[in-house]
Amino acid sequence: MRSTEVKKGSIRAAHRSLFYAMGYTEEELKKPLIGICNAQNEIIPGHMHLDTITEAVKYGILEAGGTPVEFPAIGICDGIAMGHNGMKYPLASRELIADSIEAMANGHAFDGLVLIHNCDKIVPGMLMAAARLNIPAVAVSGGPMLPGRLNGKDMSVSTMFEAAGRYESGQITKEELNEMEHAACPGCGSCAGLFTANSMNCLTEALGIGLPGNGTIPAAYNGARIALAKRAGAAVIALIEKNVRPRDIMTMNAFKNAITVDMAIGGSSNTALHLPAIAHEAGISLPLELFGRISKKTPYLTKLSPGGSHHMIDLNEAGGISAVMHELDKLGLIIKSCRTVTGKTIGTTIKDARILRPDVIRSVEKPYRKSGGIAVLKGNIAPECSVVKESAVADEMLTHSGPAKVFNSEDEAIKAICGRKIKKGDVVVIRYEGPKGGPGMREMLNPTSVLAGMGLDKDIALLTDGRFSGATRGACIGHISPEAREGGNIALIEDGDIIEIDIPKRKLNVKVSATELAKRRASWKCPAPKVKSGYLARYAALVTSAATGAVLKVPK
């Protein structure tokens, strides 16, 4: 056991005395030490109940013959950070989470890990740590929130972001807005639609590093959630006994399965940042071209909020991710030999799964679309890549041509949108919001939601070197690389330039000649950094392109 380094032999007498100071017994120190990273806090609804999940994991570890050791992780609520300078931090916090888990696990020589998360950057941050450390590990989520209900209709936090646009355009009153605020988010859990958090929790199942049901069992289903957490605690002990490590599970084939599921369910475009970053920590290169190739052959089977009216509770009732994978396997799209933390292969795990609600999960014979939910676009605006959640784009906006309205920050764009300066047909370009330029690659849910609330999501496109929330819908193309801060062509676009978008053909171009772009480049000057001190300044100096997952480069 790794933990013998801190608890065995005469030269570790002082170490043992520190354990005894905390109440550990001699018998407990003879067992594997399992670090439990608990991201519970009182600022994220998806994390407020994770102490309950943690206690259940401890029971599972104890029953299976291990000694649980709890420690914390930070977490930022993307919804609360949205639309102001706080949104510079969530993506950057992903690296802090991974680094802190590495420090805790290696500093105390844990034999294994159980990673308890639920929302946005916390999920990939923990999976990055698991891949980097490569000690036996199981990931456990807290489960999705139930949708809110008002006047007989389901709603969620994305409804509220769009409600701001409806209020600004006079469609609802202040009193109606207030009533909606109190109904949208009824309790704990990751926000109810297929946004980034729930996308990543579902893909944790597909990767095999989380147990079946991890992504879809609602947080409010306390019995099922606690039972899953107990099984996760027991599973990590079995992994230690068999010496099965994260890189044995999160292989290239496992990532292919995850991307396939991602395309089938229409997950958040942020998965195109997080999956490559996790793979990077496992020593695997996951180019965005792979996302594109898999998308072309994967049918889009579910239409969950924000791209549809169903929520995570519906996907759970329909059979969950196992049912989706079983259906995809009919086309030979799932690599069934991949291992999982349960000790079973993916093939065995999904063998008996069935679609229980065909209105939620369609068959491969009758998909919503024949290609997947995320598209990777290229062109003279995005020579490396750009990403769009195709499943949330209205059919009439899959191809679009219109004049650019250029803004050098999200704040400028919001001001123009609320000031009615954006017209039907325009293409809003928001730049200097990339990993380096933001810094931190802010999500642009505020401008997209205000436009959607105004009823303009079928008339206006948005482009950015930043990114979009999983709750975004419409022709919203992010991750444009190279970013403006690095001199990418997005920095050279001017008001009035005609932007051509062709999502089916995976093209994104500005109708400006190469000669004219070269002329503009000659006079372009990189603006001063927006942040010059603190963590974000260090992050900006080290972060790489969105095309490679916005991972941090190791200084030479």
Coordinates of C-alpha atoms in Angstrom, one line a residue:
M1 CA 0.0 0.0 0.0
R2 CA 1.2 3.5 -0.8
S3 CA 0.1 4.7 2.6
T4 CA 2.8 2.6 4.3
E5 CA 5.1 5.6 3.5
V6 CA 3.3 7.6 6.3
K7 CA 2.4 4.9 8.8
K8 CA 4.8 1.9 8.9
G9 CA 8.0 1.4 10.8
S10 CA 9.8 3.0 13.7
I11 CA 10.7 6.1 11.6
R12 CA 7.0 6.8 11.2
A13 CA 6.3 6.9 14.9
A14 CA 5.8 10.7 14.8
H15 CA 3.4 10.3 11.8
R16 CA 1.3 7.7 13.6
S17 CA 1.1 10.0 16.7
L18 CA -0.5 12.7 14.5
F19 CA -3.1 10.1 13.3
Y20 CA -3.8 9.1 16.9
A21 CA -4.3 12.8 17.8
M22 CA -7.3 12.8 15.4
G23 CA -8.7 9.6 16.9
Y24 CA -7.6 7.0 14.4
T25 CA -7.0 3.6 15.8
E26 CA -4.2 1.1 15.2
E27 CA -6.6 -1.1 13.4
E28 CA -7.6 1.7 11.1
L29 CA -4.0 2.5 10.2
K30 CA -3.5 -1.1 9.0
K31 CA -6.2 -0.6 6.3
P32 CA -5.9 1.3 3.0
L33 CA -6.2 5.1 3.5
I34 CA -8.8 6.4 1.1
G35 CA -8.9 10.1 0.5
I36 CA -12.4 11.5 0.0
C37 CA -12.4 14.8 -1.8
N38 CA -15.6 16.5 -0.8
A39 CA -16.5 19.7 -2.7
Q40 CA -19.4 20.6 -0.4
N41 CA -20.0 24.3 0.1
E42 CA -22.8 26.8 0.7
I43 CA -22.6 28.7 -2.5
I44 CA -23.4 26.1 -5.2
P45 CA -26.9 24.4 -5.1
G46 CA -25.4 21.3 -6.6
H47 CA -22.9 21.0 -3.7
M48 CA -24.9 22.1 -0.7
H49 CA -25.9 18.4 0.1
L50 CA -22.6 16.7 -0.7
D51 CA -21.9 16.1 3.0
T52 CA -24.7 13.5 2.9
I53 CA -23.1 11.8 -0.1
T54 CA -19.7 11.9 1.6
E55 CA -21.1 10.2 4.7
A56 CA -22.5 7.4 2.6
V57 CA -19.2 7.0 0.8
K58 CA -17.5 6.6 4.2
Y59 CA -19.9 3.8 5.1
G60 CA -19.1 2.0 1.8
I61 CA -15.3 2.3 2.4
L62 CA -15.6 1.2 6.0
E63 CA -17.7 -1.8 5.2
A64 CA -15.3 -2.9 2.4
G65 CA -12.3 -2.7 4.7
G66 CA -10.8 0.8 4.2
T67 CA -10.2 3.9 6.3
P68 CA -11.9 7.1 4.9
V69 CA -10.1 10.4 5.1
E70 CA -12.1 13.4 4.1
F71 CA -10.6 16.7 2.7
P72 CA -12.2 19.6 0.8
A73 CA -12.1 21.1 -2.6
I74 CA -13.1 24.6 -3.8
G75 CA -16.0 25.2 -6.2
I76 CA -17.5 28.2 -8.0
C77 CA -21.1 28.4 -9.0
D78 CA -21.1 29.3 -12.7
G79 CA -24.6 30.7 -12.5
I80 CA -23.7 33.2 -9.7
A81 CA -20.4 34.0 -11.4
M82 CA -22.1 34.7 -14.7
G83 CA -22.1 38.1 -16.4
H84 CA -19.5 39.8 -14.4
N85 CA -15.7 39.6 -13.6
G86 CA -16.3 36.5 -11.4
M87 CA -16.8 34.5 -14.6
K88 CA -13.1 34.8 -15.3
Y89 CA -12.5 32.3 -12.5
P90 CA -14.5 29.1 -13.1
L91 CA -12.4 27.6 -15.9
A92 CA -9.2 28.7 -14.2
S93 CA -10.4 27.0 -11.0
R94 CA -10.4 23.7 -12.8
E95 CA -6.6 23.7 -12.6
L96 CA -6.6 24.8 -8.9
I97 CA -8.9 21.8 -8.1
A98 CA -6.7 19.3 -9.9
D99 CA -3.5 20.7 -8.4
S100 CA -4.9 20.8 -4.8
I101 CA -6.0 17.1 -5.1
E102 CA -2.6 16.2 -6.4
A103 CA -1.0 17.9 -3.4
M104 CA -3.3 16.3 -0.9
A105 CA -3.1 12.8 -2.3
N106 CA 0.7 12.8 -2.7
G107 CA 1.4 14.7 0.5
H108 CA -0.5 12.1 2.5
A109 CA 0.2 9.0 0.4
F110 CA -3.4 8.0 0.0
D111 CA -4.0 4.5 -1.4
G112 CA -7.1 5.5 -3.4
L113 CA -9.5 8.4 -3.9
V114 CA -13.2 9.0 -4.0
L115 CA -14.0 12.3 -5.8
I116 CA -17.3 13.9 -4.8
H117 CA -18.4 16.6 -7.1
N118 CA -21.4 17.9 -9.0
C119 CA -21.0 21.1 -11.0
D120 CA -19.2 22.5 -14.0
K121 CA -15.4 22.8 -13.6
I122 CA -15.3 20.7 -10.4
V123 CA -16.1 17.5 -12.3
P124 CA -13.3 17.8 -14.9
G125 CA -10.9 19.2 -12.3
M126 CA -11.3 16.1 -10.2
L127 CA -11.1 13.7 -13.2
M128 CA -7.9 15.5 -14.3
A129 CA -6.4 14.9 -10.9
A130 CA -7.5 11.2 -11.0
A131 CA -5.8 10.8 -14.4
R132 CA -2.7 12.6 -13.3
L133 CA -2.2 10.8 -10.0
N134 CA -3.2 7.4 -11.5
I135 CA -4.1 5.8 -8.1
P136 CA -7.4 3.8 -7.8
A137 CA -10.2 6.3 -7.9
V138 CA -14.0 6.5 -8.3
A139 CA -16.0 9.7 -9.1
V140 CA -19.4 10.3 -7.5
S141 CA -21.8 13.2 -8.3
G142 CA -24.5 14.6 -6.1
G143 CA -27.1 14.3 -8.9
P144 CA -29.2 16.8 -10.9
M145 CA -31.7 19.2 -9.6
L146 CA -35.4 18.6 -10.2
P147 CA -36.9 21.1 -12.6
G148 CA -39.0 23.9 -11.1
R149 CA -42.7 24.1 -11.8
L150 CA -44.8 27.2 -12.5
N151 CA -48.3 27.3 -14.0
G152 CA -48.0 23.6 -14.9
K153 CA -44.8 24.0 -16.8
D154 CA -41.2 22.8 -16.1
M155 CA -38.5 25.4 -15.8
S156 CA -34.9 25.7 -14.8
V157 CA -32.1 28.3 -14.3
S158 CA -31.8 28.7 -18.1
T159 CA -35.4 29.8 -18.1
M160 CA -34.4 32.6 -15.7
F161 CA -31.5 33.8 -17.8
E162 CA -33.8 34.1 -20.8
A163 CA -36.5 35.7 -18.6
A164 CA -34.2 38.7 -18.2
G165 CA -34.5 39.3 -22.0
R166 CA -38.3 38.9 -21.9
Y167 CA -38.5 41.5 -19.1
E168 CA -36.1 43.9 -20.9
S169 CA -38.3 43.6 -24.0
G170 CA -41.6 44.1 -22.1
Q171 CA -42.9 40.6 -22.5
I172 CA -43.3 40.0 -18.7
T173 CA -43.8 42.2 -15.7
K174 CA -41.5 42.7 -12.8
E175 CA -44.0 40.7 -10.6
E176 CA -44.0 37.8 -13.1
L177 CA -40.2 37.8 -13.1
N178 CA -40.1 37.7 -9.3
E179 CA -42.5 34.8 -9.3
M180 CA -40.4 32.9 -11.8
E181 CA -37.2 33.5 -9.7
H182 CA -38.7 31.8 -6.7
A183 CA -39.9 28.7 -8.7
A184 CA -37.1 27.9 -11.1
C185 CA -34.7 26.1 -8.8
P186 CA -36.6 24.1 -6.3
G187 CA -33.7 22.5 -4.3
C188 CA -30.3 21.0 -4.3
G189 CA -28.6 19.4 -7.3
S190 CA -26.8 20.5 -10.5
C191 CA -29.1 22.6 -12.6
A192 CA -31.9 20.5 -14.1
G193 CA -31.1 20.7 -17.9
L194 CA -28.3 19.1 -19.9
F195 CA -25.9 21.9 -19.1
T196 CA -22.2 21.5 -18.5
A197 CA -22.4 19.9 -15.0
N198 CA -24.9 17.2 -16.0
S199 CA -23.1 16.7 -19.4
M200 CA -19.8 15.9 -17.5
N201 CA -21.5 13.7 -14.9
C202 CA -23.1 11.7 -17.7
L203 CA -19.8 11.4 -19.5
T204 CA -18.2 10.2 -16.3
E205 CA -20.4 7.2 -16.6
A206 CA -19.5 6.7 -20.3
L207 CA -15.8 6.9 -19.4
G208 CA -16.3 4.2 -16.8
I209 CA -14.9 6.2 -13.9
G210 CA -18.3 6.7 -12.3
L211 CA -21.0 4.1 -11.5
P212 CA -24.2 3.6 -13.6
G213 CA -26.7 6.3 -12.7
N214 CA -24.0 8.8 -11.7
G215 CA -25.2 11.3 -14.2
T216 CA -29.0 11.1 -14.1
I217 CA -30.3 10.0 -10.7
P218 CA -31.8 13.2 -9.2
A219 CA -30.3 14.7 -6.1
A220 CA -33.7 14.6 -4.5
Y221 CA -33.9 10.8 -4.9
N222 CA -32.0 10.5 -1.6
G223 CA -32.3 6.8 -1.2
A224 CA -30.9 6.0 -4.7
R225 CA -28.2 8.6 -4.3
I226 CA -27.0 7.3 -0.9
A227 CA -27.0 3.7 -2.2
L228 CA -24.9 4.7 -5.2
A229 CA -22.4 6.6 -2.9
K230 CA -22.1 3.5 -0.7
R231 CA -21.3 1.3 -3.7
A232 CA -18.7 3.8 -4.9
G233 CA -17.0 3.6 -1.5
A234 CA -16.8 -0.2 -1.7
A235 CA -15.7 0.0 -5.4
V236 CA -12.5 1.9 -4.6
I237 CA -11.4 -0.8 -2.2
A238 CA -12.0 -3.4 -4.9
L239 CA -10.0 -1.3 -7.4
I240 CA -7.1 -1.2 -4.9
E241 CA -7.2 -5.0 -4.4
K242 CA -7.0 -5.5 -8.2
N243 CA -4.6 -2.6 -8.8
V244 CA -6.9 -1.1 -11.4
R245 CA -6.0 2.5 -12.0
P246 CA -7.7 5.5 -13.8
R247 CA -5.5 5.2 -16.8
D248 CA -6.6 1.5 -17.1
I249 CA -10.1 2.8 -17.4
M250 CA -9.8 6.2 -19.1
T251 CA -8.2 4.9 -22.3
M252 CA -8.5 6.3 -25.8
N253 CA -11.4 3.9 -26.5
A254 CA -13.1 5.1 -23.3
F255 CA -12.8 8.7 -24.5
K256 CA -14.2 7.7 -27.9
N257 CA -17.2 6.2 -26.0
A258 CA -17.6 9.4 -24.0
I259 CA -17.5 11.6 -27.1
T260 CA -20.0 9.3 -28.8
V261 CA -22.4 9.6 -25.9
D262 CA -21.8 13.4 -25.8
M263 CA -22.9 13.7 -29.5
A264 CA -25.9 11.4 -29.0
I265 CA -27.3 13.4 -26.0
G266 CA -26.3 16.9 -27.3
G267 CA -24.1 17.8 -24.3
S268 CA -22.6 21.1 -23.5
S269 CA -20.0 22.5 -25.9
N270 CA -17.7 22.9 -22.8
T271 CA -17.1 19.1 -23.0
A272 CA -14.8 20.0 -26.0
L273 CA -12.6 21.8 -23.4
H274 CA -12.9 19.3 -20.6
L275 CA -12.5 15.9 -22.3
P276 CA -9.2 16.9 -24.0
A277 CA -7.9 18.3 -20.7
I278 CA -8.7 15.1 -18.8
A279 CA -7.2 13.0 -21.6
H280 CA -4.1 15.2 -21.6
E281 CA -3.5 14.3 -17.9
A282 CA -3.8 10.6 -18.9
G283 CA -1.1 11.1 -21.6
I284 CA -3.7 10.9 -24.4
S285 CA -4.0 13.5 -27.2
L286 CA -7.7 14.1 -28.0
P287 CA -7.8 16.4 -31.0
L288 CA -11.1 18.2 -31.8
E289 CA -11.0 16.7 -35.3
L290 CA -12.0 13.4 -33.4
F291 CA -15.1 15.1 -32.1
G292 CA -16.0 16.1 -35.6
R293 CA -15.4 12.6 -37.0
I294 CA -17.5 11.0 -34.3
S295 CA -20.2 13.6 -34.6
K296 CA -20.7 12.8 -38.3
K297 CA -21.6 9.1 -37.6
T298 CA -23.5 9.5 -34.3
P299 CA -27.2 10.1 -34.3
Y300 CA -28.7 12.8 -32.0
L301 CA -31.2 10.9 -29.8
T302 CA -32.3 13.2 -27.0
K303 CA -33.6 16.7 -26.9
L304 CA -33.0 18.0 -23.4
S305 CA -33.1 21.6 -22.1
P306 CA -31.8 24.0 -23.4
G307 CA -32.3 22.3 -26.8
G308 CA -35.6 20.8 -25.9
S309 CA -38.3 20.6 -23.2
H310 CA -37.1 17.5 -21.3
H311 CA -34.8 17.6 -18.2
M312 CA -32.5 15.2 -16.5
I313 CA -35.2 13.6 -14.5
D314 CA -36.8 12.6 -17.8
L315 CA -33.5 11.1 -19.1
N316 CA -33.3 9.1 -15.8
E317 CA -36.8 7.8 -16.2
A318 CA -36.0 6.9 -19.8
G319 CA -33.2 4.5 -18.7
G320 CA -30.3 6.9 -18.4
I321 CA -26.9 6.8 -20.0
S322 CA -26.9 3.0 -20.1
A323 CA -30.0 3.0 -22.3
V324 CA -28.4 5.6 -24.6
M325 CA -25.3 3.5 -24.9
H326 CA -27.3 0.3 -25.5
E327 CA -29.1 2.0 -28.3
L328 CA -25.9 3.4 -29.9
D329 CA -24.5 -0.1 -29.7
K330 CA -27.0 -1.2 -32.3
L331 CA -24.9 0.7 -34.8
G332 CA -21.7 -0.6 -33.4
L333 CA -20.7 2.8 -32.0
I334 CA -19.8 1.7 -28.5
I335 CA -16.5 0.0 -27.7
K336 CA -17.8 -2.6 -25.3
S337 CA -14.5 -3.9 -24.0
C338 CA -13.7 -0.8 -22.0
R339 CA -13.3 -1.3 -18.3
T340 CA -15.2 0.4 -15.6
V341 CA -14.9 1.1 -11.8
T342 CA -17.5 -1.6 -11.2
G343 CA -15.1 -4.3 -12.4
K344 CA -17.4 -5.0 -15.3
T345 CA -16.9 -3.9 -18.9
I346 CA -19.1 -1.3 -20.6
G347 CA -20.6 -4.1 -22.7
T348 CA -21.7 -6.0 -19.6
T349 CA -22.9 -2.8 -17.9
I350 CA -25.3 -1.8 -20.7
K351 CA -26.3 -5.3 -21.9
D352 CA -29.7 -5.3 -20.2
A353 CA -30.4 -1.6 -20.5
R354 CA -33.6 -0.5 -22.3
I355 CA -35.2 2.7 -23.4
L356 CA -38.2 3.1 -21.0
R357 CA -39.5 6.4 -22.5
P358 CA -39.2 6.6 -26.3
D359 CA -40.4 10.2 -26.1
V360 CA -37.1 11.1 -24.3
I361 CA -34.6 8.7 -26.0
R362 CA -35.3 8.1 -29.6
S363 CA -34.2 5.0 -31.5
V364 CA -31.2 5.1 -33.8
E365 CA -33.7 4.5 -36.6
K366 CA -35.6 7.7 -35.9
P367 CA -33.1 10.2 -34.4
Y368 CA -33.7 13.9 -34.2
R369 CA -30.7 14.3 -36.5
K370 CA -28.4 11.8 -38.2
S371 CA -25.3 13.7 -36.8
G372 CA -24.3 14.5 -33.3
G373 CA -25.1 17.4 -31.0
I374 CA -21.7 19.3 -31.2
A375 CA -20.1 20.5 -34.4
V376 CA -16.5 21.7 -34.9
L377 CA -16.2 24.5 -37.5
K378 CA -13.2 25.8 -39.3
G379 CA -12.4 28.6 -41.7
N380 CA -10.5 31.9 -42.0
I381 CA -12.0 33.1 -38.7
A382 CA -11.1 29.8 -36.9
P383 CA -8.1 28.2 -38.6
E384 CA -7.7 25.8 -35.6
C385 CA -11.2 25.3 -34.4
S386 CA -14.5 26.7 -33.2
V387 CA -17.3 24.8 -31.5
V388 CA -21.1 25.0 -31.6
K389 CA -23.8 23.1 -29.8
E390 CA -25.6 22.2 -33.1
S391 CA -28.4 20.4 -31.2
A392 CA -29.5 23.8 -29.7
V393 CA -29.5 25.7 -33.0
A394 CA -32.8 26.3 -34.8
D395 CA -32.9 24.8 -38.3
E396 CA -33.2 28.2 -39.9
M397 CA -29.9 29.3 -38.3
L398 CA -27.8 26.3 -39.4
T399 CA -26.7 28.4 -42.3
H400 CA -26.5 32.2 -41.9
S401 CA -24.8 35.2 -43.5
G402 CA -24.9 38.6 -42.0
P403 CA -22.9 41.8 -41.0
A404 CA -20.6 41.7 -38.0
K405 CA -21.2 43.8 -34.9
V406 CA -17.8 43.7 -33.1
F407 CA -17.3 44.1 -29.4
N408 CA -14.0 43.7 -27.4
S409 CA -15.7 42.3 -24.3
E410 CA -18.9 40.7 -23.1
D411 CA -19.8 43.8 -21.2
E412 CA -19.8 45.9 -24.3
A413 CA -22.0 43.4 -26.1
I414 CA -24.6 43.2 -23.3
K415 CA -24.8 47.0 -23.3
A416 CA -25.5 47.1 -27.0
I417 CA -28.0 44.3 -26.8
C418 CA -30.0 45.9 -24.0
G419 CA -29.7 49.2 -25.8
R420 CA -31.5 47.7 -28.9
K421 CA -28.4 48.3 -31.1
I422 CA -28.4 44.7 -32.5
K423 CA -30.7 44.0 -35.5
K424 CA -32.1 40.9 -37.0
G425 CA -29.5 39.2 -39.3
D426 CA -26.5 40.6 -37.4
V427 CA -23.6 38.5 -36.3
V428 CA -22.4 39.6 -32.8
V429 CA -18.6 39.1 -32.4
I430 CA -17.3 39.1 -28.9
R431 CA -13.5 38.9 -28.7
Y432 CA -10.6 39.2 -26.2
E433 CA -12.5 36.8 -24.0
G434 CA -10.4 33.7 -24.7
P435 CA -8.3 31.7 -22.2
K436 CA -5.5 34.3 -22.3
G437 CA -7.5 37.4 -23.3
G438 CA -10.3 37.1 -20.8
P439 CA -8.4 35.8 -19.0
G440 CA -10.3 32.7 -18.1
M441 CA -12.6 32.3 -21.2
R442 CA -15.8 33.7 -19.7
E443 CA -19.1 32.0 -20.6
M444 CA -21.5 34.2 -22.6
L445 CA -24.8 33.0 -21.2
N446 CA -26.0 36.5 -20.5
P447 CA -25.9 37.9 -24.1
T448 CA -27.3 34.7 -25.6
S449 CA -30.1 34.4 -23.0
V450 CA -31.1 38.0 -23.3
L451 CA -31.4 37.6 -27.1
A452 CA -33.3 34.3 -26.7
G453 CA -35.6 36.0 -24.3
M454 CA -36.2 38.8 -26.8
G455 CA -37.1 36.1 -29.3
L456 CA -34.0 36.8 -31.5
D457 CA -32.2 33.5 -31.2
K458 CA -33.5 32.5 -34.6
D459 CA -32.3 35.7 -36.2
I460 CA -28.9 36.6 -34.7
A461 CA -25.7 34.6 -34.4
L462 CA -22.9 35.1 -31.8
L463 CA -19.2 34.3 -32.3
T464 CA -16.6 34.5 -29.5
D465 CA -13.1 33.3 -28.6
G466 CA -14.7 32.8 -25.2
R467 CA -17.2 30.0 -24.6
F468 CA -20.9 29.5 -24.0
S469 CA -22.7 28.0 -21.1
G470 CA -24.3 24.5 -21.4
A471 CA -27.5 26.4 -20.9
T472 CA -27.0 28.4 -24.1
R473 CA -29.2 27.9 -27.2
G474 CA -29.0 29.4 -30.6
A475 CA -26.3 29.9 -33.3
C476 CA -23.6 30.5 -30.7
I477 CA -20.1 29.6 -31.8
G478 CA -17.4 29.7 -29.3
H479 CA -13.8 28.5 -28.6
I480 CA -12.6 30.4 -31.8
S481 CA -8.9 29.6 -32.1
P482 CA -6.4 31.2 -32.3
E483 CA -8.0 33.7 -29.9
A484 CA -7.8 37.5 -30.4
R485 CA -5.2 37.9 -27.7
E486 CA -2.8 35.7 -29.7
G487 CA -3.5 37.6 -32.9
G488 CA -6.1 35.2 -34.3
N489 CA -8.1 36.4 -37.3
I490 CA -11.1 37.2 -35.0
A491 CA -9.1 40.2 -33.9
L492 CA -9.1 41.5 -37.4
I493 CA -12.9 41.5 -38.0
E494 CA -14.4 44.9 -38.5
D495 CA -18.0 46.2 -38.1
G496 CA -19.9 45.4 -41.3
D497 CA -17.8 42.5 -42.5
I498 CA -20.0 39.7 -43.8
I499 CA -19.8 36.6 -41.7
E500 CA -20.7 33.3 -43.3
I501 CA -21.8 30.4 -41.1
D502 CA -22.5 26.9 -42.5
I503 CA -22.9 24.5 -39.7
P504 CA -23.8 21.4 -41.8
K505 CA -20.6 22.0 -43.9
R506 CA -18.6 22.8 -40.7
K507 CA -17.5 26.2 -42.2
L508 CA -17.0 29.6 -40.5
N509 CA -15.6 32.5 -42.6
V510 CA -15.5 36.2 -43.0
K511 CA -15.8 37.5 -46.5
V512 CA -12.5 39.4 -46.5
S513 CA -9.6 38.6 -48.8
A514 CA -6.4 37.2 -47.5
T515 CA -4.7 40.4 -48.7
E516 CA -7.0 42.6 -46.7
L517 CA -6.6 40.4 -43.6
A518 CA -2.8 40.7 -44.0
K519 CA -3.1 44.5 -44.3
R520 CA -5.2 44.7 -41.1
R521 CA -2.7 42.4 -39.3
A522 CA 0.2 44.7 -40.1
S523 CA -1.6 47.5 -38.2
W524 CA -3.0 45.3 -35.3
K525 CA -1.5 45.9 -31.9
C526 CA -2.1 43.5 -29.0
P527 CA -3.9 45.3 -26.2
A528 CA -2.6 45.5 -22.7
P529 CA -3.6 42.5 -20.5
K530 CA -6.9 43.0 -18.6
V531 CA -5.4 41.4 -15.4
K532 CA -1.9 42.1 -14.3
S533 CA -1.6 40.4 -10.9
G534 CA -2.7 37.5 -8.9
Y535 CA -3.8 34.0 -10.0
L536 CA -5.4 35.1 -13.2
A537 CA -2.2 36.8 -14.4
R538 CA -0.3 33.6 -13.8
Y539 CA -3.0 31.5 -15.5
A540 CA -3.0 33.8 -18.6
A541 CA 0.8 33.3 -18.9
L542 CA 0.5 29.5 -18.8
V543 CA -2.8 28.6 -20.4
T544 CA -2.9 27.1 -23.9
S545 CA -5.4 27.4 -26.7
A546 CA -9.0 26.3 -26.4
A547 CA -8.2 23.9 -29.3
T548 CA -6.1 21.9 -26.9
G549 CA -8.5 22.0 -23.9
A550 CA -7.1 25.2 -22.4
V551 CA -4.6 23.2 -20.3
L552 CA -1.7 24.8 -18.6
K553 CA 1.7 24.4 -20.3
V554 CA 4.6 23.2 -18.1
P555 CA 7.4 25.9 -18.2
K556 CA 10.6 24.6 -19.7

